Tab-separated table of C-alpha atoms and ligand atoms in Angstrom:
chain	number	residue	atom	x	y	z
O	38	MET	CA	108.312	91.091	106.893
O	39	LYS	CA	109.909	88.065	104.903
O	40	ILE	CA	111.160	90.403	101.461
O	41	LEU	CA	112.908	89.151	98.845
O	42	ILE	CA	115.820	91.234	97.022
O	43	LEU	CA	116.150	91.043	93.213
O	44	PRO	CA	117.940	93.772	91.737
O	45	GLY	CA	118.070	92.556	87.925
O	46	ASP	CA	119.850	94.098	85.421
O	47	GLY	CA	120.994	97.736	84.287
O	48	ILE	CA	120.741	100.785	87.148
O	49	GLY	CA	118.810	97.911	89.641
O	50	SER	CA	121.514	97.546	91.620
O	51	GLU	CA	122.054	100.898	92.109
O	52	ILE	CA	118.639	102.348	92.604
O	53	VAL	CA	117.208	99.047	95.145
O	54	SER	CA	120.597	99.427	96.769
O	55	GLN	CA	118.845	102.861	98.527
O	56	ALA	CA	115.584	100.861	98.756
O	57	VAL	CA	117.450	98.694	100.815
O	58	ARG	CA	118.669	101.571	103.370
O	59	VAL	CA	115.368	102.508	104.038
O	60	LEU	CA	114.101	98.941	104.884
O	61	GLU	CA	116.977	99.513	107.509
O	62	LYS	CA	116.161	102.846	108.349
O	63	ILE	CA	112.388	102.021	109.062
O	64	GLN	CA	112.801	98.233	110.716
O	65	SER	CA	112.377	98.857	114.609
O	66	SER	CA	114.145	96.178	115.750
O	67	PRO	CA	117.073	94.487	114.531
O	68	GLY	CA	115.528	90.675	112.408
O	69	GLU	CA	111.730	92.777	112.026
O	70	ILE	CA	112.293	93.050	108.425
O	71	ALA	CA	114.464	88.970	106.912
O	72	LEU	CA	115.542	89.720	103.902
O	73	SER	CA	117.080	88.120	101.534
O	74	PHE	CA	118.736	87.930	97.581
O	75	GLY	CA	117.966	86.517	94.498
O	76	VAL	CA	118.827	87.096	90.637
O	77	LEU	CA	116.444	87.292	87.753
O	78	GLY	CA	116.446	88.655	84.637
O	79	GLY	CA	119.954	88.743	82.691
O	80	ALA	CA	121.754	88.633	85.908
O	81	ALA	CA	120.243	85.490	86.523
O	82	TYR	CA	120.684	83.981	82.725
O	83	ASP	CA	124.521	84.698	83.693
O	84	LYS	CA	124.641	83.266	86.664
O	85	HIS	CA	121.781	80.225	85.893
O	86	GLY	CA	120.943	80.007	82.134
O	87	HIS	CA	117.722	80.770	82.940
O	88	PRO	CA	115.975	84.273	83.229
O	89	TYR	CA	113.659	82.744	86.099
O	90	PRO	CA	115.814	79.686	87.632
O	91	PRO	CA	113.998	77.450	90.050
O	92	GLU	CA	116.500	78.869	93.032
O	93	THR	CA	115.156	81.511	92.394
O	94	GLN	CA	111.372	80.975	91.805
O	95	GLN	CA	112.345	78.697	95.751
O	96	GLN	CA	113.357	81.844	97.446
O	97	ALA	CA	110.004	83.562	95.811
O	98	ARG	CA	107.881	81.187	97.326
O	99	GLU	CA	108.858	81.547	100.006
O	100	ALA	CA	108.865	85.752	100.595
O	101	ASP	CA	106.221	87.786	101.804
O	102	ALA	CA	107.158	90.524	99.349
O	103	ILE	CA	109.176	91.144	96.413
O	104	LEU	CA	111.628	94.047	95.670
O	105	LEU	CA	112.257	93.970	92.152
O	106	GLY	CA	114.418	96.795	90.368
O	107	CYS	CA	114.818	96.107	87.018
O	108	VAL	CA	114.943	93.968	83.613
O	109	GLY	CA	116.956	93.525	80.324
O	110	GLY	CA	119.380	94.922	78.499
O	111	PRO	CA	121.605	95.196	75.189
O	112	LYS	CA	123.714	92.735	75.853
O	113	TYR	CA	120.848	89.744	76.058
O	114	ASP	CA	118.800	91.540	72.935
O	115	THR	CA	120.365	88.684	70.233
O	116	LEU	CA	119.233	85.812	73.066
O	117	PRO	CA	116.367	82.862	71.724
O	118	ARG	CA	112.980	84.520	73.166
O	119	ALA	CA	112.755	81.455	75.665
O	120	VAL	CA	115.720	83.290	77.651
O	121	ARG	CA	115.770	87.049	77.146
O	122	PRO	CA	115.505	88.777	80.871
O	123	GLU	CA	112.390	90.056	80.005
O	124	GLN	CA	110.689	86.271	80.067
O	125	GLY	CA	112.187	85.871	83.630
O	126	LEU	CA	109.179	89.173	84.898
O	127	LEU	CA	106.617	87.487	83.035
O	128	ALA	CA	107.198	84.022	84.242
O	129	ILE	CA	107.869	84.513	87.932
O	130	ARG	CA	104.260	87.092	87.267
O	131	LYS	CA	102.768	84.207	86.494
O	132	ASP	CA	104.315	81.946	88.792
O	133	LEU	CA	103.245	83.795	91.867
O	134	SER	CA	99.656	84.923	90.207
O	135	LEU	CA	99.866	88.711	90.399
O	136	PHE	CA	97.249	88.956	88.448
O	137	ALA	CA	96.895	92.387	89.639
O	138	ASN	CA	99.118	95.234	88.306
O	139	LEU	CA	98.172	98.776	90.670
O	140	ARG	CA	100.369	101.811	88.216
O	141	PRO	CA	100.034	104.615	90.379
O	142	ALA	CA	100.761	108.491	88.272
O	143	ILE	CA	100.319	110.848	91.337
O	144	LEU	CA	101.935	114.340	89.977
O	145	TYR	CA	103.874	115.604	92.991
O	146	PRO	CA	103.193	119.331	93.118
O	147	GLU	CA	106.735	120.549	92.854
O	148	LEU	CA	107.691	118.445	90.115
O	149	ALA	CA	104.551	119.744	88.071
O	150	ALA	CA	106.803	121.454	85.584
O	151	SER	CA	108.587	118.609	84.768
O	152	SER	CA	105.801	116.768	83.345
O	153	SER	CA	105.463	117.129	79.102
O	154	LEU	CA	101.901	118.617	79.752
O	155	LYS	CA	100.917	122.072	80.366
O	156	PRO	CA	101.111	122.358	84.858
O	157	GLU	CA	96.940	123.333	84.754
O	158	VAL	CA	95.985	120.123	82.725
O	159	VAL	CA	98.462	118.327	85.273
O	160	ALA	CA	98.238	119.755	88.172
O	161	GLY	CA	96.963	117.139	91.953
O	162	LEU	CA	96.686	114.492	89.077
O	163	ASP	CA	95.905	110.997	90.645
O	164	ILE	CA	94.969	108.352	88.928
O	165	MET	CA	95.500	104.846	89.385
O	166	ILE	CA	95.797	102.382	86.333
O	167	ILE	CA	94.756	98.206	86.830
O	168	ARG	CA	96.047	96.529	84.507
O	169	GLU	CA	95.631	92.959	84.615
O	170	LEU	CA	98.907	91.366	84.241
O	171	THR	CA	98.723	87.079	83.898
O	172	GLY	CA	96.355	86.946	81.352
O	173	ASP	CA	95.378	88.616	77.071
O	174	ILE	CA	97.708	88.461	74.526
O	175	TYR	CA	101.219	88.306	76.566
O	176	PHE	CA	99.955	84.351	77.470
O	177	GLY	CA	97.793	83.474	74.832
O	178	GLN	CA	97.905	80.194	72.894
O	179	PRO	CA	98.464	79.620	70.579
O	180	ARG	CA	101.229	81.844	69.455
O	181	GLY	CA	104.598	81.483	67.338
O	182	ARG	CA	105.899	81.342	63.689
O	183	ARG	CA	104.857	79.495	61.248
O	184	THR	CA	105.175	79.531	56.736
O	185	ASN	CA	101.694	80.058	55.602
O	186	ALA	CA	100.566	78.045	52.326
O	187	ALA	CA	102.008	80.561	50.414
O	188	GLY	CA	105.332	79.755	51.815
O	189	GLU	CA	105.439	83.437	53.545
O	190	ASP	CA	106.728	83.627	57.306
O	191	GLU	CA	104.325	84.336	59.737
O	192	GLY	CA	104.252	85.729	63.227
O	193	PHE	CA	101.158	85.190	65.369
O	194	ASP	CA	99.839	85.157	69.470
O	195	THR	CA	96.463	85.204	71.254
O	196	MET	CA	94.585	87.277	72.564
O	197	HIS	CA	92.629	85.510	75.387
O	198	TYR	CA	90.245	86.090	78.630
O	199	ALA	CA	88.215	83.374	80.568
O	200	ARG	CA	85.120	84.981	82.231
O	201	SER	CA	87.086	84.574	85.637
O	202	GLU	CA	89.770	86.454	84.500
O	203	VAL	CA	87.671	89.297	83.927
O	204	GLU	CA	85.297	89.278	87.238
O	205	ARG	CA	88.945	89.135	89.440
O	206	ILE	CA	90.421	92.248	87.959
O	207	ALA	CA	87.021	93.989	88.242
O	208	ARG	CA	86.436	93.531	91.559
O	209	VAL	CA	90.148	94.717	92.249
O	210	GLY	CA	88.818	97.303	90.032
O	211	PHE	CA	85.920	98.195	91.905
O	212	GLU	CA	87.007	97.978	95.039
O	213	THR	CA	90.044	99.965	94.881
O	214	ALA	CA	87.443	103.186	93.393
O	215	MET	CA	85.546	102.328	96.308
O	216	LYS	CA	88.714	103.595	98.508
O	217	ARG	CA	88.766	106.401	96.039
O	218	ASN	CA	86.354	108.352	94.560
O	219	LYS	CA	84.342	106.003	93.461
O	220	LYS	CA	84.871	106.331	89.566
O	221	LEU	CA	85.977	103.499	87.174
O	222	CYS	CA	87.090	103.582	83.704
O	223	SER	CA	87.422	100.387	82.016
O	224	VAL	CA	89.345	100.199	78.935
O	225	ASP	CA	88.776	98.087	75.796
O	226	LYS	CA	88.439	97.514	72.113
O	227	ALA	CA	85.330	96.501	72.201
O	228	ASN	CA	84.804	98.120	68.315
O	229	VAL	CA	86.648	95.589	67.167
O	230	LEU	CA	87.380	92.907	69.928
O	231	ASP	CA	85.740	89.401	70.900
O	232	THR	CA	87.792	89.001	74.133
O	233	SER	CA	86.575	93.052	74.848
O	234	ILE	CA	83.838	92.282	74.208
O	235	LEU	CA	83.680	89.552	76.968
O	236	TRP	CA	85.606	92.032	78.436
O	237	ARG	CA	82.893	94.792	78.377
O	238	GLU	CA	79.904	92.750	79.522
O	239	VAL	CA	81.357	90.765	82.389
O	240	VAL	CA	82.757	94.080	84.112
O	241	THR	CA	79.102	95.775	83.219
O	242	GLU	CA	77.826	92.872	85.260
O	243	MET	CA	79.653	93.551	88.094
O	244	GLY	CA	79.127	96.867	88.079
O	245	LYS	CA	75.564	96.102	89.512
O	246	LEU	CA	77.348	94.795	92.626
O	247	TYR	CA	78.857	98.148	93.359
O	248	PRO	CA	76.095	101.032	92.334
O	249	GLU	CA	77.971	103.511	94.381
O	250	VAL	CA	80.914	103.130	91.547
O	251	GLN	CA	80.485	105.396	88.339
O	252	LEU	CA	81.412	102.698	85.513
O	253	SER	CA	82.253	104.004	82.429
O	254	HIS	CA	83.779	102.614	79.901
O	255	MET	CA	86.125	103.667	76.790
O	256	TYR	CA	87.895	102.736	73.633
O	257	VAL	CA	91.537	101.788	74.218
O	258	ASP	CA	92.212	104.310	71.377
O	259	ASN	CA	90.724	106.858	72.841
O	260	ALA	CA	91.123	106.781	76.014
O	261	ALA	CA	95.003	106.909	74.696
O	262	MET	CA	93.519	110.911	73.364
O	263	GLN	CA	92.375	111.760	76.534
O	264	LEU	CA	95.437	111.199	78.753
O	265	VAL	CA	96.847	113.541	76.895
O	266	ARG	CA	93.668	116.228	76.937
O	267	ALA	CA	92.056	116.118	79.383
O	268	PRO	CA	93.740	113.264	82.088
O	269	LYS	CA	91.722	114.715	85.529
O	270	GLN	CA	88.659	113.012	84.278
O	271	PHE	CA	89.867	109.778	85.231
O	272	ASP	CA	90.271	108.235	89.153
O	273	VAL	CA	90.691	104.327	88.518
O	274	ILE	CA	91.147	102.641	84.715
O	275	VAL	CA	90.652	98.799	84.880
O	276	THR	CA	92.120	97.494	81.848
O	277	GLY	CA	93.608	93.731	80.005
O	278	ASN	CA	97.545	92.873	80.070
O	279	ILE	CA	98.536	94.820	76.811
O	280	PHE	CA	96.224	97.839	77.135
O	281	GLY	CA	98.103	98.604	80.723
O	282	ASP	CA	100.883	98.676	79.508
O	283	ILE	CA	101.132	100.827	76.810
O	284	LEU	CA	98.608	102.847	78.982
O	285	SER	CA	101.146	102.855	81.819
O	286	ASP	CA	103.660	104.069	80.129
O	287	GLU	CA	101.508	106.623	78.698
O	288	ALA	CA	100.562	107.811	82.468
O	289	SER	CA	104.079	107.831	83.640
O	290	MET	CA	104.841	110.974	81.744
O	291	LEU	CA	102.571	112.911	82.936
O	292	ALA	CA	103.561	112.842	85.993
O	293	GLY	CA	107.213	113.841	85.408
O	294	SER	CA	108.611	111.093	85.129
O	295	ILE	CA	108.653	107.633	84.603
O	296	GLY	CA	111.904	107.335	87.108
O	297	MET	CA	108.858	108.617	89.693
O	298	LEU	CA	106.515	105.373	89.810
O	299	PRO	CA	105.908	102.641	91.337
O	300	SER	CA	103.713	99.486	91.022
O	301	ALA	CA	102.556	97.032	92.729
O	302	SER	CA	101.935	93.177	91.497
O	303	LEU	CA	99.742	91.577	93.990
O	304	ASP	CA	97.950	87.576	94.003
O	305	ALA	CA	94.415	86.990	95.407
O	306	ASN	CA	95.988	87.410	98.748
O	307	LYS	CA	98.135	90.509	98.558
O	308	LYS	CA	101.357	88.670	98.134
O	309	GLY	CA	103.175	90.946	95.797
O	310	LEU	CA	105.565	92.080	93.792
O	311	TYR	CA	107.168	95.177	93.672
O	312	GLU	CA	108.605	97.114	91.149
O	313	PRO	CA	109.122	100.840	89.327
O	314	ILE	CA	107.384	100.745	85.975
O	315	HIS	CA	110.198	101.791	84.178
O	316	GLY	CA	113.029	99.656	82.492
O	317	SER	CA	117.031	99.172	83.175
O	318	ALA	CA	118.428	102.486	81.446
O	319	PRO	CA	121.717	100.614	80.384
O	320	ASP	CA	123.084	104.074	78.871
O	321	ILE	CA	123.181	105.576	82.606
O	322	ALA	CA	123.749	101.862	84.548
O	323	GLY	CA	126.386	101.913	86.769
O	324	GLN	CA	126.721	106.257	86.840
O	325	ASN	CA	125.034	106.856	89.836
O	326	LYS	CA	122.813	108.734	87.088
O	327	ALA	CA	119.711	106.731	87.825
O	328	ASN	CA	116.303	107.836	90.020
O	329	PRO	CA	115.077	105.912	93.056
O	330	ILE	CA	112.138	107.348	93.748
O	331	ALA	CA	110.185	105.364	91.998
O	332	THR	CA	111.831	102.139	94.007
O	333	ILE	CA	111.191	103.455	97.388
O	334	LEU	CA	107.768	104.223	95.890
O	335	SER	CA	107.343	100.508	95.430
O	336	LEU	CA	108.328	99.899	98.418
O	337	ALA	CA	105.608	102.220	100.502
O	338	MET	CA	103.211	100.312	98.200
O	339	MET	CA	104.445	97.234	99.557
O	340	MET	CA	104.178	98.586	103.231
O	341	ARG	CA	100.724	99.504	102.562
O	342	TYR	CA	99.037	96.514	100.059
O	343	THR	CA	101.389	93.441	101.958
O	344	PHE	CA	101.975	94.571	105.045
O	345	ASN	CA	99.181	96.676	105.953
O	346	ARG	CA	101.544	99.254	107.199
O	347	ASN	CA	100.289	102.004	106.365
O	348	ASP	CA	101.614	103.898	108.795
O	349	LEU	CA	105.057	103.388	107.965
O	350	ALA	CA	104.004	103.834	103.443
O	351	ASP	CA	102.779	106.865	104.702
O	352	ARG	CA	105.994	107.664	106.831
O	353	ILE	CA	107.861	106.268	103.597
O	354	GLU	CA	106.131	108.359	100.986
O	355	GLY	CA	106.175	111.996	103.863
O	356	ALA	CA	110.339	111.686	103.068
O	357	VAL	CA	109.877	111.548	99.020
O	358	ARG	CA	107.904	114.772	99.603
O	359	LYS	CA	110.103	116.563	101.885
O	360	VAL	CA	113.009	115.687	99.983
O	361	LEU	CA	111.351	116.893	96.621
O	362	ALA	CA	110.274	120.005	98.258
O	363	SER	CA	113.614	120.618	99.492
O	364	GLY	CA	114.327	121.023	95.871
O	365	LYS	CA	116.631	117.962	95.837
O	366	ARG	CA	116.106	116.527	91.562
O	367	THR	CA	117.943	113.413	89.814
O	368	GLY	CA	118.694	113.831	86.550
O	369	ASP	CA	115.161	112.825	84.887
O	370	ILE	CA	113.452	115.730	87.764
O	371	ALA	CA	115.618	118.623	86.953
O	372	GLN	CA	114.330	121.362	85.204
O	373	PHE	CA	117.506	123.157	83.219
O	374	GLY	CA	119.807	124.761	85.002
O	375	GLU	CA	119.132	122.798	88.617
O	376	PRO	CA	121.529	121.174	90.124
O	377	ILE	CA	121.766	117.217	89.762
O	378	ILE	CA	122.362	114.790	92.217
O	379	GLY	CA	122.903	111.448	91.730
O	380	THR	CA	121.392	108.094	93.092
O	381	ILE	CA	123.114	107.400	96.332
O	382	GLU	CA	122.827	111.078	97.382
O	383	MET	CA	119.091	111.074	96.314
O	384	GLY	CA	119.215	107.937	98.904
O	385	ASP	CA	121.003	109.342	101.441
O	386	ALA	CA	118.669	112.815	101.656
O	387	ILE	CA	115.351	110.041	101.547
O	388	VAL	CA	117.388	108.017	104.435
O	389	GLY	CA	118.131	111.615	106.202
O	390	ALA	CA	114.485	112.580	105.857
O	391	LEU	CA	112.756	109.653	107.894
N	597	IPM	C1	106.206	96.281	81.972
N	597	IPM	C2	106.978	96.107	80.752
N	597	IPM	C3	107.332	94.905	81.091
N	597	IPM	C4	105.709	94.107	80.243
N	597	IPM	C5	108.313	93.730	79.841
N	597	IPM	C6	109.166	94.319	80.405
N	597	IPM	C7	108.258	92.226	79.429
N	597	IPM	O1	106.613	96.425	79.860
N	597	IPM	O2	106.286	95.730	83.352
N	597	IPM	O3	105.340	97.457	81.691
N	597	IPM	O4	105.556	94.515	78.690
N	597	IPM	O5	104.831	93.735	80.867
N	598	MG	MG1	105.687	98.051	79.854
């Protein structure tokens, strides 16, 4: 297993270090897992003057899978957009054609009280959000800034999807639903946007190939509301890049903390970039406070999706459950008065459980 580790910025190196300990623990013989390390985002800008430099691109192409911490930080906020850390993330997704972003929102029973919703609304929650990741308004052309005829400044972006892009993400949605509870909800804004009208047509046509899957369509504003009203009505959600960006942050709160949720970004051959869905948390960076669980669960996804090693994925997830059941909590998932442990101590506990 050739794995490239990109710690990134902020809390990235702290959380990724704990994940690397997990990798070392699960390897059954030396050399089974070959790690290499690189830079992405602000760290890459500092070293090479670009958030996704050729050095990293080369490493990324050679790896079977990539584990990323997180990118960004206030230090880079004043840089021109083209070299900001987030552009590094967008560039690696596009460069490797990682079009399918899987973001599970699972509530561990031990954390029911950490959710922002009532325990009975979220108990047993298990949603898979599938977000298209290389198209939409994130990449559509033209985009930019200009001065209009009246001499006023304008900013503009283009929402865009081609049929083939919708087909391939819809297929991932249906296939995923087939392996779960056979319910797929496609989220769009077809009452307003032409892009969404095409999206809905294509998903509906595709549905004919999957007669066993119960397909529904929902406008994104309604979906945002339903996610906090009755989240357990969802099994698999498939949606475009920007709607998925927003809905997956919303769903993370149902699961107690954004520090708990992993993600996988896959290409057509299951090569993948795995990362926690949270950001670089500059306010707590370097303080041994960050929750490494989302990163460690991202490794479990890597074992499952890229390496077909469900045994290792189950082991990692089992260890996390055991540690949560034993009451170990980082600050983000602790209830008032519960003792709080640090990033390293959480890593110790998970490695111990393994
Ligand atoms: C995410 C993030 C990124 C996105 C940013 C950092 C570019 O919010 O992975 O959800 O918008 O895709
Ligand atoms: Mg986001």
